[in-house]
Amino acid sequence: MDMNQRHSTDRRDRFVRRYDYGDGTVVAADLNAADDDVSVDTVDGTAIVVVERGDGTDEFEFDLPGPAASVDIENGVLTIEVHA
């Protein structure tokens, strides 16, 4: 199985990793937040993330390579799968 890995940061230095496989892509972001404080909506090829923090709300979005097949948040890490 071939895999390409890409790293990027957004304007607030959040680290987002993208893993490209032959049958799809996995995008992972460490949100450094409690799972219950995070909400995620996906629309077409965009993920919209809202994190509730004690000092306010942090909202950001990033592009996906297609519509999300699944979204999971565990231990503050957001994982989105996109099938080819």
Short mmCIF file of C-alpha atoms in Angstrom, two decimals:
data_model
loop_
_atom_site.label_atom_id
_atom_site.label_comp_id
_atom_site.label_asym_id
_atom_site.label_seq_id
_atom_site.Cartn_x
_atom_site.Cartn_y
_atom_site.Cartn_z
CA MET A 1 0.00 0.00 0.00
CA ASP A 2 1.47 3.33 -1.08
CA MET A 3 1.15 6.29 1.25
CA ASN A 4 2.02 9.95 0.88
CA GLN A 5 2.17 12.10 3.97
CA ARG A 6 1.78 15.89 4.00
CA HIS A 7 2.02 18.34 6.87
CA SER A 8 0.63 21.83 7.01
CA THR A 9 -0.16 24.48 9.56
CA ASP A 10 -2.92 27.04 9.51
CA ARG A 11 -2.57 30.69 10.49
CA ARG A 12 -2.77 29.76 14.19
CA ASP A 13 -0.05 27.11 13.85
CA ARG A 14 -2.41 24.15 14.21
CA PHE A 15 -0.70 21.07 12.85
CA VAL A 16 -2.73 19.16 10.25
CA ARG A 17 -1.49 15.93 8.71
CA ARG A 18 -2.80 14.41 5.51
CA TYR A 19 -2.16 10.78 4.62
CA ASP A 20 -2.93 9.79 1.02
CA TYR A 21 -3.52 6.10 0.34
CA GLY A 22 -4.50 4.35 -2.87
CA ASP A 23 -8.13 4.01 -1.74
CA GLY A 24 -8.58 7.32 0.08
CA THR A 25 -7.19 9.99 2.36
CA VAL A 26 -7.03 10.49 6.12
CA VAL A 27 -6.73 14.02 7.52
CA ALA A 28 -5.73 14.34 11.20
CA ALA A 29 -5.48 17.42 13.41
CA ASP A 30 -4.43 17.64 17.05
CA LEU A 31 -6.93 20.10 18.54
CA ASN A 32 -5.59 20.08 22.09
CA ALA A 33 -9.15 20.13 23.45
CA ALA A 34 -11.56 17.83 25.24
CA ASP A 35 -13.65 15.75 22.84
CA ASP A 36 -16.92 17.19 24.21
CA ASP A 37 -15.70 20.72 23.46
CA VAL A 38 -15.30 20.06 19.73
CA SER A 39 -17.92 20.05 16.99
CA VAL A 40 -17.23 19.33 13.34
CA ASP A 41 -19.36 19.81 10.24
CA THR A 42 -18.28 18.74 6.80
CA VAL A 43 -19.74 20.27 3.66
CA ASP A 44 -18.57 18.87 0.32
CA GLY A 45 -14.78 19.23 0.54
CA THR A 46 -14.57 21.48 3.60
CA ALA A 47 -14.31 20.67 7.31
CA ILE A 48 -15.61 23.34 9.71
CA VAL A 49 -14.33 22.91 13.26
CA VAL A 50 -15.55 24.74 16.38
CA VAL A 51 -13.71 24.37 19.69
CA GLU A 52 -15.24 25.77 22.88
CA ARG A 53 -12.54 26.97 25.27
CA GLY A 54 -12.68 28.70 28.62
CA ASP A 55 -11.57 31.96 26.99
CA GLY A 56 -13.99 31.77 24.03
CA THR A 57 -14.73 29.92 20.85
CA ASP A 58 -12.10 28.97 18.29
CA GLU A 59 -13.44 28.31 14.78
CA PHE A 60 -11.49 27.30 11.71
CA GLU A 61 -11.91 25.36 8.50
CA PHE A 62 -9.71 23.44 6.12
CA ASP A 63 -10.07 21.83 2.73
CA LEU A 64 -10.59 18.12 2.25
CA PRO A 65 -9.81 16.25 -0.98
CA GLY A 66 -13.51 15.31 -1.26
CA PRO A 67 -16.61 14.64 0.84
CA ALA A 68 -15.95 13.10 4.27
CA ALA A 69 -16.78 9.39 4.66
CA SER A 70 -16.27 9.48 8.46
CA VAL A 71 -15.35 11.93 11.22
CA ASP A 72 -13.95 10.90 14.61
CA ILE A 73 -12.61 12.80 17.61
CA GLU A 74 -10.67 10.87 20.21
CA ASN A 75 -8.40 12.29 22.90
CA GLY A 76 -8.48 15.69 21.22
CA VAL A 77 -7.38 14.37 17.83
CA LEU A 78 -9.73 14.92 14.90
CA THR A 79 -9.59 12.26 12.16
CA ILE A 80 -11.50 12.59 8.88
CA GLU A 81 -11.54 9.85 6.26
CA VAL A 82 -12.24 10.60 2.61
CA HIS A 83 -12.69 7.69 0.22
CA ALA A 84 -11.37 7.86 -3.33
#
